[in-house]
Structures are given as C-alpha cells and as structure tokens.
mmCIF file of C-alpha atoms in Angstrom:
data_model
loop_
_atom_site.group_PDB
_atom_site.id
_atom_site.type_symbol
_atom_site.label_atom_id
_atom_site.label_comp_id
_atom_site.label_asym_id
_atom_site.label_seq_id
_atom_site.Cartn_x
_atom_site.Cartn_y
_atom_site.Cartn_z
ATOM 1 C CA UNK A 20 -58.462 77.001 -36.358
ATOM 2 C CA UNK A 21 -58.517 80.833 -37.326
ATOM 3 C CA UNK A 22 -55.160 81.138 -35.066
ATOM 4 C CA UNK A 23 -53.127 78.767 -37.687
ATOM 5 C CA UNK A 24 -55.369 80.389 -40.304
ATOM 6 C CA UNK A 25 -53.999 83.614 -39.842
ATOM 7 C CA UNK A 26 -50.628 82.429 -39.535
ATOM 8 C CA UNK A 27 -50.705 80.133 -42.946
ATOM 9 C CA UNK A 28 -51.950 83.617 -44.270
ATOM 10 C CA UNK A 29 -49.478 85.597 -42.732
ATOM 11 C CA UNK A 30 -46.616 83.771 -44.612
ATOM 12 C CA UNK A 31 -48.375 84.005 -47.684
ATOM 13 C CA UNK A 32 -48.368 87.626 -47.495
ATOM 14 C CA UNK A 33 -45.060 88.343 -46.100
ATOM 15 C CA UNK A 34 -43.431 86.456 -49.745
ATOM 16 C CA UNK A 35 -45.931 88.429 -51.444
ATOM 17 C CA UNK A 36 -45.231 92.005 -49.799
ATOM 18 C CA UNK A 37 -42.576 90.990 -47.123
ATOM 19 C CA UNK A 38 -42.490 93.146 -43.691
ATOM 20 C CA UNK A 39 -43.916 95.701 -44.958
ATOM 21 C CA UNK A 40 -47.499 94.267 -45.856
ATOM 22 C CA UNK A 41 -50.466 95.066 -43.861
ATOM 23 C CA UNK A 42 -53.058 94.300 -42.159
ATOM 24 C CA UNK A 43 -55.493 95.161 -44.322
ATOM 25 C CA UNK A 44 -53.343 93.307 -47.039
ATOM 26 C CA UNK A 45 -53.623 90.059 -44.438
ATOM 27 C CA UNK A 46 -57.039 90.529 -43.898
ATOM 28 C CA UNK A 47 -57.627 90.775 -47.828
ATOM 29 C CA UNK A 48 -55.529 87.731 -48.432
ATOM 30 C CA UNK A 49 -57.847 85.794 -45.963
ATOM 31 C CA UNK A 50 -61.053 87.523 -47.236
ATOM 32 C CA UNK A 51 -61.494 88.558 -43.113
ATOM 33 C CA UNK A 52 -62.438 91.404 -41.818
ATOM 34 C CA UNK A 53 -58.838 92.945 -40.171
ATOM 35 C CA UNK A 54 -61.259 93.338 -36.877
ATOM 36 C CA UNK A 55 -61.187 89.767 -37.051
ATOM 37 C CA UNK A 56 -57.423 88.964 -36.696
ATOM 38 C CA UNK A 57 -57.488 91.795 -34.105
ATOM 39 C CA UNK A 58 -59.522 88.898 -32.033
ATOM 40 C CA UNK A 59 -56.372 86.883 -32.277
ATOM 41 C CA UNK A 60 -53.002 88.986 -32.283
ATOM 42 C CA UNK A 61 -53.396 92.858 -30.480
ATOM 43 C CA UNK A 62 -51.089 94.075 -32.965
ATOM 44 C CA UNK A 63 -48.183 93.164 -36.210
ATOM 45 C CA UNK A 64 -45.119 92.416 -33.708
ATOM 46 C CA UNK A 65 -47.433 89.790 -31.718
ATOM 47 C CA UNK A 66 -48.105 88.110 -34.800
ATOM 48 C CA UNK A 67 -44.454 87.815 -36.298
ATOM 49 C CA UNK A 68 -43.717 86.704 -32.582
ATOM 50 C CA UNK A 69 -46.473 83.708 -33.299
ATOM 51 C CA UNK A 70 -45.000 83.403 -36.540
ATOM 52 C CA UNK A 71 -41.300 82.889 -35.529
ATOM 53 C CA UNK A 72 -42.947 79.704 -33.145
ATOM 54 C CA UNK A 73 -45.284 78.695 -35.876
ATOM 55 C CA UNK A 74 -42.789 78.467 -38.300
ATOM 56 C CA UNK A 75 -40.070 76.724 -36.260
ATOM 57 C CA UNK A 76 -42.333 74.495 -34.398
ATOM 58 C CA UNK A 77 -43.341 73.716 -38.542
ATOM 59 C CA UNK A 78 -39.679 72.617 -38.525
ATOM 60 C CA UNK A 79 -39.372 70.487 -35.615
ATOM 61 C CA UNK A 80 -42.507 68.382 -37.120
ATOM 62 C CA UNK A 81 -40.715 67.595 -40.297
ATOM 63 C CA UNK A 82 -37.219 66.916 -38.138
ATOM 64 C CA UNK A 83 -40.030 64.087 -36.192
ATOM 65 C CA UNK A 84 -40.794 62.424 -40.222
ATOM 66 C CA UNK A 85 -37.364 62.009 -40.735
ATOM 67 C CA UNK A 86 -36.470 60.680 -37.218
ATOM 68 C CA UNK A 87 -39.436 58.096 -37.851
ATOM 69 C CA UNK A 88 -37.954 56.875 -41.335
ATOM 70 C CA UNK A 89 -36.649 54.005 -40.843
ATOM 71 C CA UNK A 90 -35.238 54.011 -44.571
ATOM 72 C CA UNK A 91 -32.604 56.589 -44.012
ATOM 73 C CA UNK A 92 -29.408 56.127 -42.390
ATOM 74 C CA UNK A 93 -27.987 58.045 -39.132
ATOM 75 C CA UNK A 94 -25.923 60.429 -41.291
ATOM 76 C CA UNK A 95 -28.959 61.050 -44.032
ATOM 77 C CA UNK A 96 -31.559 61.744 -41.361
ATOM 78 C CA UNK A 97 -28.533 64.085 -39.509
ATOM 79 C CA UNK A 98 -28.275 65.938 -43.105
ATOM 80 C CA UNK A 99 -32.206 65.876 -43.610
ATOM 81 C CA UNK A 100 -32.362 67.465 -39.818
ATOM 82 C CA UNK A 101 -30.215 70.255 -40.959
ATOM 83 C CA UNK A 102 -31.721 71.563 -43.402
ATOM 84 C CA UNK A 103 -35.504 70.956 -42.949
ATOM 85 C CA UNK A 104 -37.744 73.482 -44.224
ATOM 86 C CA UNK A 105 -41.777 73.877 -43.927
ATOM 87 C CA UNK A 106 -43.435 72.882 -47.486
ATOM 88 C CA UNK A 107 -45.437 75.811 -47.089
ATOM 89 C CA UNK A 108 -42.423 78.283 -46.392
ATOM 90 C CA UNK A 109 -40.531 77.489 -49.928
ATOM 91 C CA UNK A 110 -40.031 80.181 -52.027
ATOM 92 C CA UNK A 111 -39.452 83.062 -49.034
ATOM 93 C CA UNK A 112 -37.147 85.703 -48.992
ATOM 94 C CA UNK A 113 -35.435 84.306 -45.772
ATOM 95 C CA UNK A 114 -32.336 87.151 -46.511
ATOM 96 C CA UNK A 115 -34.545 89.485 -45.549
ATOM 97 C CA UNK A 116 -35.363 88.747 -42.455
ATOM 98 C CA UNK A 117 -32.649 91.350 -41.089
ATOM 99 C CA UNK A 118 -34.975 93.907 -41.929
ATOM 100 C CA UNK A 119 -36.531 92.476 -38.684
ATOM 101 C CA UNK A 120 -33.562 93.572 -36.689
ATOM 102 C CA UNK A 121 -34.341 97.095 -36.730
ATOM 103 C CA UNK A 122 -38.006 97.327 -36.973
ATOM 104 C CA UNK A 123 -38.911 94.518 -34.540
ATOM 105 C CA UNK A 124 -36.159 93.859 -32.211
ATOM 106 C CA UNK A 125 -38.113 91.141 -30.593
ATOM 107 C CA UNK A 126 -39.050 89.275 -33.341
ATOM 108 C CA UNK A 127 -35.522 89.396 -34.730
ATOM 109 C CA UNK A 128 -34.260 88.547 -30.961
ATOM 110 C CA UNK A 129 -36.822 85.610 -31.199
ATOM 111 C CA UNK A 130 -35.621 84.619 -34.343
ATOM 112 C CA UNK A 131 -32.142 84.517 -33.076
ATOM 113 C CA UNK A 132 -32.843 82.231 -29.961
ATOM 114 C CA UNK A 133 -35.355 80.010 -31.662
ATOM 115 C CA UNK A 134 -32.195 79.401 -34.000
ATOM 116 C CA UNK A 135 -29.484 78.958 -31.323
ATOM 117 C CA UNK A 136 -32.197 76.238 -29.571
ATOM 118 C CA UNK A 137 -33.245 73.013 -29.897
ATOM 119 C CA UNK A 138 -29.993 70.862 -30.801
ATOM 120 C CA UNK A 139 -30.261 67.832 -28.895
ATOM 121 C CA UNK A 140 -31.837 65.664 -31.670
ATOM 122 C CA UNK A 141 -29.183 66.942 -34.445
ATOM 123 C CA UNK A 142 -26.329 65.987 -31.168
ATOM 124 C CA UNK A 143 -28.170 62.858 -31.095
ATOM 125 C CA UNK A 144 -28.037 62.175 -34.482
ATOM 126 C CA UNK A 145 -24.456 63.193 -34.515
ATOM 127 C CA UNK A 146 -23.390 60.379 -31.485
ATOM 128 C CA UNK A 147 -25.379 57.780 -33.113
ATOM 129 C CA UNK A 148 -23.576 57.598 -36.310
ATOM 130 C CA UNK A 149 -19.744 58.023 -34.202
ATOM 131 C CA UNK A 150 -21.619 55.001 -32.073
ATOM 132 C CA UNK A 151 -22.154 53.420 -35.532
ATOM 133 C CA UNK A 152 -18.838 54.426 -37.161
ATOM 134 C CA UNK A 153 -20.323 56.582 -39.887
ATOM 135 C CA UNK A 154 -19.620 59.918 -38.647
ATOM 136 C CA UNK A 155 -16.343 60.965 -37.050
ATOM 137 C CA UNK A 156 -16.580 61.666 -33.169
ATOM 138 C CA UNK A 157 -16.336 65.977 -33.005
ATOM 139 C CA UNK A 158 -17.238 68.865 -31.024
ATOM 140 C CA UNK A 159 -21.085 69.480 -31.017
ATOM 141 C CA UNK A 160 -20.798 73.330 -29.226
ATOM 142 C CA UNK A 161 -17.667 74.044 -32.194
ATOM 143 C CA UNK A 162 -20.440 72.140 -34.916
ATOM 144 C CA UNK A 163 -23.371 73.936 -33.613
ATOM 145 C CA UNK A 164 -21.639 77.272 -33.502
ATOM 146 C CA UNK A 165 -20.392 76.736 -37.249
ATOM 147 C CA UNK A 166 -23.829 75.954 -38.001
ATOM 148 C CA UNK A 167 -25.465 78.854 -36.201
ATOM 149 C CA UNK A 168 -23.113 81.201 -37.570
ATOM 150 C CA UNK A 169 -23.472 80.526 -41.270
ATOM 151 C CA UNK A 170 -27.649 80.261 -41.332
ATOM 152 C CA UNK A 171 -27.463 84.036 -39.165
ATOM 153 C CA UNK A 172 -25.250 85.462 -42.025
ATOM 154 C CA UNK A 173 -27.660 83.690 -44.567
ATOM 155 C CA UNK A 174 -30.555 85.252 -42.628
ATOM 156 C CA UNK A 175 -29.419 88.740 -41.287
ATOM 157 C CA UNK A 176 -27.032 89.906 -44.217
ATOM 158 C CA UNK A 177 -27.722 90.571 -47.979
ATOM 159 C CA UNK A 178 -24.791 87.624 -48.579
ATOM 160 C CA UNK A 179 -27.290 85.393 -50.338
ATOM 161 C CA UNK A 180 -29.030 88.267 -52.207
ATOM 162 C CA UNK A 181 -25.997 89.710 -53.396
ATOM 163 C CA UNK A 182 -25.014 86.760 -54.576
ATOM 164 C CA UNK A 183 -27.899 85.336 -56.355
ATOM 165 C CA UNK A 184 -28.272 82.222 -54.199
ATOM 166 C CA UNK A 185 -31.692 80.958 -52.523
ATOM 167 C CA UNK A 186 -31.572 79.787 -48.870
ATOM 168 C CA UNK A 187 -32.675 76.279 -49.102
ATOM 169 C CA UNK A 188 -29.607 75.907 -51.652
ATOM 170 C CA UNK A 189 -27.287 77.584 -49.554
ATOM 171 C CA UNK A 190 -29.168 75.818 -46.255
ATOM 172 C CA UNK A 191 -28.119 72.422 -47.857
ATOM 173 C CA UNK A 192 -24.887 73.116 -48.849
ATOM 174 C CA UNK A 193 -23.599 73.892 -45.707
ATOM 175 C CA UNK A 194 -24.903 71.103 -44.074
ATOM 176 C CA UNK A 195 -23.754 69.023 -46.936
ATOM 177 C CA UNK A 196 -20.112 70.559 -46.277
ATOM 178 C CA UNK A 197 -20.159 70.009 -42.609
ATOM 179 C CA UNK A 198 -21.866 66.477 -42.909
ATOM 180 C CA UNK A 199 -19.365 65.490 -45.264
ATOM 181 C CA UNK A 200 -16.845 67.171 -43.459
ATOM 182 C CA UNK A 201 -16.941 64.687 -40.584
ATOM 183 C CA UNK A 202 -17.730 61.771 -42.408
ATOM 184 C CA UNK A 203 -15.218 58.544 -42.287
#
C-alpha cells in the first residue's frame, strides 16, 4: 500500500536527515515522484501526524505478540509492554523529537497524547500479577505518571544526548527500575 510505503520511507529518512529532510529527499528515498506522495499527505505536518499513529499503532502490535506468548510470565510480558519498540524504528534519534515542539506543535501535541494513552493493557498486566502475587498491589495513575514523565524528558529534552545514552537503553531501564521496584 503506497500509504504505509510512504510512511516506512518516511522513518527511514527522518534517521537519515531527521526533521529537517524533505520532500524531495522522501521522494528520492522511495525513487517516487514527490507529486506522488502529494496524492497521499497535502503537506509535511500531515504526514508526521500519520507518522505519530503509524508508529504507535507499530507499538501496540508488538504489545499484542507479547500478550499472546504464552511463555512469558505476567511481570515479563508487563516489562516487555513497557518498553516495546517497532523493529523498523531502532536506531532513531527519539531525543530529538522536541525539535517537534516548536516547529510542529501538533505533531509534538500528538506525540504527547498518543504517549499519555492507551494504558489499560500495561494496568492489566499490572493487576494480574498482584492477582497472582508477583507484583505488589500499587497506584496505576502514580505508575503511569512516573512512567509518562520519564519517556517525555527522554523524548523532549537533550537528557539522553547529553549524556550519551540511546533510548531503547534508557526505555528499558526505567521500566526495569519500576518493574523491579514493585516486585515481591
């Protein structure tokens, strides 16, 4: 489909270039014709809006995998959840994504709910294992929030560039802290 197309494309471009990459240098990567991904998206901020869903609904498809292995237990496929991450999205710059902020305000709002959505299988997760006895009975909202906060300053700071530490490392080790952190 020339809609995911674009979009597989787009990502490839953006860890090439990152925001500031253009059409042209999409339509180049795709060997297109830049009237051609005009067909799909009018214009650059409609296609980082597609690309915020793309990339999250990208996530909720590998959260499904884990929920359907039935070799992991409650509290691996709870630390799995947490820090799932597209294949095809390794080896972005997700720091820089606050450079969205200014220049798109809607992309970086979308960003920002996308992130702040779509908890209930995590809380799920999270009352299974106190149901089972492997994970301590705590706040969700307080968990969530915790959460939240730390991937936004990961995401819409220099923190992780500064200090020289990718954001699937630093996506694991929180959840590994707060996973561990309510484990019996």
């Amino acid at each position: 489909m020339l809609r995911d197309e674009i979009l597989e494309a787009t990502m490839t471009v953006y860890r090439k270039k990152g925001i500031k990459f253009t059409m042209d240098d999409l339509a180049k990567e795709m060997s297109r014709s830049k009237k051609t991904i005009y067909t799909v998206f009018r214009d650059k901020k409609h296609l980082f809006l597609e690309e915020v869903d793309y990339f999250f609904n990208k996530i909720k498809a590998r959260e499904n995998e884990v929920l359907n292995d039935d070799s992991l237990s409650t509290k691996e496929k709870l630390r799995r959840v947490m820090s799932v991450m597209p294949e095809h999205f390794s080896g972005v710059d997700f720091p820089s994504i606050y450079t969205f902020r200014d220049k798109y305000p809607e992309v970086y709002k979308r960003i920002s709910e996308r992130l702040e959505s779509g908890w209930e299988v995590t809380f799920s997760l999270m009352d299974r294992g106190a149901e089972e006895g492997s994970l301590k009975k705590v706040d969700k909202e307080l968990f969530r929030i915790i959460y939240n906060a730390a991937v936004e300053k990961f995401l819409f700071s220099t923190e992780l560039t500064d200090h020289k530490i990718h954001y699937t490392d630093a996506l694991k080790g929180v959840t590994d802290m707060l996973i561990d952190g309510i484990s019996i």
